[in-house]
PDB file of C-alpha atoms in Angstrom:
ATOM      1  CA  MET N   1       0.086   0.038   0.012  1.00 54.00           C
ATOM      2  CA  THR N   2       1.316   3.423  -0.850  1.00 62.00           C
ATOM      3  CA  GLU N   3       1.455   5.978   1.916  1.00 73.00           C
ATOM      4  CA  MET N   4      -1.499   8.486   1.530  1.00 78.00           C
ATOM      5  CA  SER N   5      -2.709  10.921   4.060  1.00 90.00           C
ATOM      6  CA  TYR N   6      -5.875   9.906   5.995  1.00 92.00           C
ATOM      7  CA  LEU N   7      -8.392  11.422   8.304  1.00 91.00           C
ATOM      8  CA  ASP N   8      -9.265   9.875  11.680  1.00 92.00           C
ATOM      9  CA  GLY N   9     -12.593   7.916  12.049  1.00 90.00           C
ATOM     10  CA  ASN N  10     -14.258  10.781  13.682  1.00 91.00           C
ATOM     11  CA  MET N  11     -14.949  12.079  10.225  1.00 89.00           C
ATOM     12  CA  LEU N  12     -17.403   9.050   9.584  1.00 88.00           C
ATOM     13  CA  ASP N  13     -19.904  10.619  12.269  1.00 85.00           C
ATOM     14  CA  GLY N  14     -21.580  12.895   9.798  1.00 83.00           C
ATOM     15  CA  PRO N  15     -21.924  10.496   6.782  1.00 84.00           C
ATOM     16  CA  LEU N  16     -23.085   7.631   9.082  1.00 83.00           C
ATOM     17  CA  ARG N  17     -25.421   9.754  11.095  1.00 80.00           C
ATOM     18  CA  GLU N  18     -27.317  10.256   7.907  1.00 79.00           C
ATOM     19  CA  LEU N  19     -27.941   6.577   7.616  1.00 78.00           C
ATOM     20  CA  PHE N  20     -28.366   5.652  11.346  1.00 82.00           C
ATOM     21  CA  ALA N  21     -30.362   7.217  14.249  1.00 78.00           C
ATOM     22  CA  VAL N  22     -27.313   6.837  16.688  1.00 81.00           C
ATOM     23  CA  ASP N  23     -23.862   8.299  16.891  1.00 84.00           C
ATOM     24  CA  LEU N  24     -21.560   5.409  15.625  1.00 88.00           C
ATOM     25  CA  SER N  25     -18.251   7.133  16.547  1.00 90.00           C
ATOM     26  CA  PRO N  26     -17.927   5.174  19.893  1.00 93.00           C
ATOM     27  CA  ALA N  27     -19.241   1.894  18.204  1.00 94.00           C
ATOM     28  CA  ILE N  28     -16.656  -0.821  18.685  1.00 97.00           C
ATOM     29  CA  ALA N  29     -15.626  -2.985  15.682  1.00 97.00           C
ATOM     30  CA  ARG N  30     -13.243  -5.950  15.291  1.00 98.00           C
ATOM     31  CA  CYS N  31     -10.960  -6.168  12.473  1.00 98.00           C
ATOM     32  CA  GLU N  32     -11.408  -9.440  10.619  1.00 98.00           C
ATOM     33  CA  SER N  33      -7.835  -9.464   9.451  1.00 98.00           C
ATOM     34  CA  CYS N  34      -5.864  -8.945  12.746  1.00 98.00           C
ATOM     35  CA  GLY N  35      -8.535  -9.066  15.497  1.00 98.00           C
ATOM     36  CA  MET N  36      -7.977  -5.587  16.869  1.00 98.00           C
ATOM     37  CA  THR N  37     -10.944  -4.051  18.541  1.00 98.00           C
ATOM     38  CA  GLY N  38     -11.638  -0.326  18.827  1.00 97.00           C
ATOM     39  CA  PRO N  39     -14.046   2.564  18.183  1.00 96.00           C
ATOM     40  CA  LEU N  40     -14.966   3.506  14.626  1.00 95.00           C
ATOM     41  CA  ALA N  41     -13.439   7.045  15.541  1.00 95.00           C
ATOM     42  CA  GLY N  42      -9.960   5.232  15.681  1.00 97.00           C
ATOM     43  CA  LEU N  43     -10.044   3.952  12.078  1.00 97.00           C
ATOM     44  CA  HIS N  44      -7.972   5.578   9.376  1.00 97.00           C
ATOM     45  CA  VAL N  45     -10.354   7.189   6.777  1.00 96.00           C
ATOM     46  CA  TYR N  46      -9.161   7.752   3.316  1.00 96.00           C
ATOM     47  CA  PRO N  47     -11.684  10.156   1.474  1.00 93.00           C
ATOM     48  CA  HIS N  48      -9.682  10.031  -1.867  1.00 87.00           C
ATOM     49  CA  ALA N  49     -11.811   7.283  -3.487  1.00 82.00           C
ATOM     50  CA  PRO N  50     -15.359   7.789  -4.955  1.00 88.00           C
ATOM     51  CA  GLY N  51     -16.508   7.049  -1.298  1.00 94.00           C
ATOM     52  CA  LEU N  52     -14.944   6.770   2.155  1.00 96.00           C
ATOM     53  CA  VAL N  53     -12.541   3.735   2.804  1.00 96.00           C
ATOM     54  CA  ALA N  54     -11.800   3.139   6.610  1.00 97.00           C
ATOM     55  CA  ARG N  55      -8.798   0.987   7.415  1.00 97.00           C
ATOM     56  CA  CYS N  56      -7.685  -0.770  10.693  1.00 98.00           C
ATOM     57  CA  PRO N  57      -5.006   1.392  12.322  1.00 97.00           C
ATOM     58  CA  ALA N  58      -3.049  -1.785  13.340  1.00 98.00           C
ATOM     59  CA  CYS N  59      -2.865  -3.712  10.135  1.00 98.00           C
ATOM     60  CA  THR N  60      -4.323  -1.280   7.388  1.00 97.00           C
ATOM     61  CA  GLN N  61      -6.867  -3.784   6.193  1.00 98.00           C
ATOM     62  CA  VAL N  62     -10.049  -2.256   4.809  1.00 97.00           C
ATOM     63  CA  MET N  63     -12.849  -2.446   7.555  1.00 98.00           C
ATOM     64  CA  LEU N  64     -15.599  -0.241   6.158  1.00 96.00           C
ATOM     65  CA  ARG N  65     -16.445   1.304   2.927  1.00 96.00           C
ATOM     66  CA  LEU N  66     -19.303   3.949   2.345  1.00 95.00           C
ATOM     67  CA  VAL N  67     -20.390   5.335  -0.960  1.00 95.00           C
ATOM     68  CA  ARG N  68     -23.104   7.895  -1.431  1.00 92.00           C
ATOM     69  CA  ALA N  69     -25.341   8.687  -4.380  1.00 92.00           C
ATOM     70  CA  PRO N  70     -28.114  11.293  -4.363  1.00 91.00           C
ATOM     71  CA  ASP N  71     -30.772   8.645  -3.677  1.00 93.00           C
ATOM     72  CA  ARG N  72     -29.023   5.837  -2.035  1.00 93.00           C
ATOM     73  CA  ALA N  73     -25.929   4.780   0.083  1.00 91.00           C
ATOM     74  CA  TRP N  74     -23.717   1.537   0.143  1.00 94.00           C
ATOM     75  CA  LEU N  75     -22.196   0.472   3.329  1.00 94.00           C
ATOM     76  CA  ASP N  76     -19.805  -2.451   3.223  1.00 96.00           C
ATOM     77  CA  LEU N  77     -18.551  -3.824   6.600  1.00 95.00           C
ATOM     78  CA  ARG N  78     -17.014  -7.117   5.322  1.00 96.00           C
ATOM     79  CA  GLY N  79     -13.631  -6.267   6.970  1.00 97.00           C
ATOM     80  CA  ALA N  80     -15.210  -6.118  10.398  1.00 97.00           C
ATOM     81  CA  THR N  81     -16.373  -9.196  12.256  1.00 97.00           C
ATOM     82  CA  PHE N  82     -18.815  -7.230  14.415  1.00 95.00           C
ATOM     83  CA  LEU N  83     -19.994  -3.720  15.090  1.00 93.00           C
ATOM     84  CA  GLN N  84     -21.123  -3.099  18.839  1.00 94.00           C
ATOM     85  CA  VAL N  85     -23.310   0.017  18.819  1.00 89.00           C
ATOM     86  CA  PRO N  86     -24.000   1.800  22.041  1.00 86.00           C
ATOM     87  CA  LEU N  87     -27.616   2.745  22.494  1.00 79.00           C
ATOM     88  CA  PRO N  88     -29.012   5.590  24.649  1.00 75.00           C
ATOM     89  CA  PRO N  89     -30.265   4.395  27.998  1.00 78.00           C
ATOM     90  CA  ASP N  90     -33.806   5.470  27.344  1.00 73.00           C
ATOM     91  CA  GLN N  91     -33.977   3.580  24.127  1.00 58.00           C
ATOM     92  CA  PRO N  92     -37.091   1.303  24.070  1.00 61.00           C
ATOM     93  CA  ARG N  93     -36.374  -2.479  23.394  1.00 60.00           C
ATOM     94  CA  PRO N  94     -38.269  -4.310  20.872  1.00 55.00           C
TER      95      PRO N  94
END
C-alpha cells in the first residue's frame, strides 16, 4: 500500500449519522484480519476514493466502505467481524 494521508474515524460521524439514528463514533468494531477491536473513531479514513474507505489502524486492512449517491448509500462492513453499537439508556427495546 502506498502512503497516503488519512483522516481519523471521527469524520465518519456525519456520513453515518445520515444513515443511522445513533452516533456510531464510539461503536466498537473488530478487524477481521488482525482481530484488533476499537471505536470507529479510531479507524484511518481515506476520502480520496469515490467514497470513504476506513482501514484498521493496526494492520491497514479495509474494515468499512461507504459510498453515497443522491438517492442511496452503500455500506460495506466485510472487513469487520462485528459492530457493537452503544444505545441511549432510554432507548425502548423491541
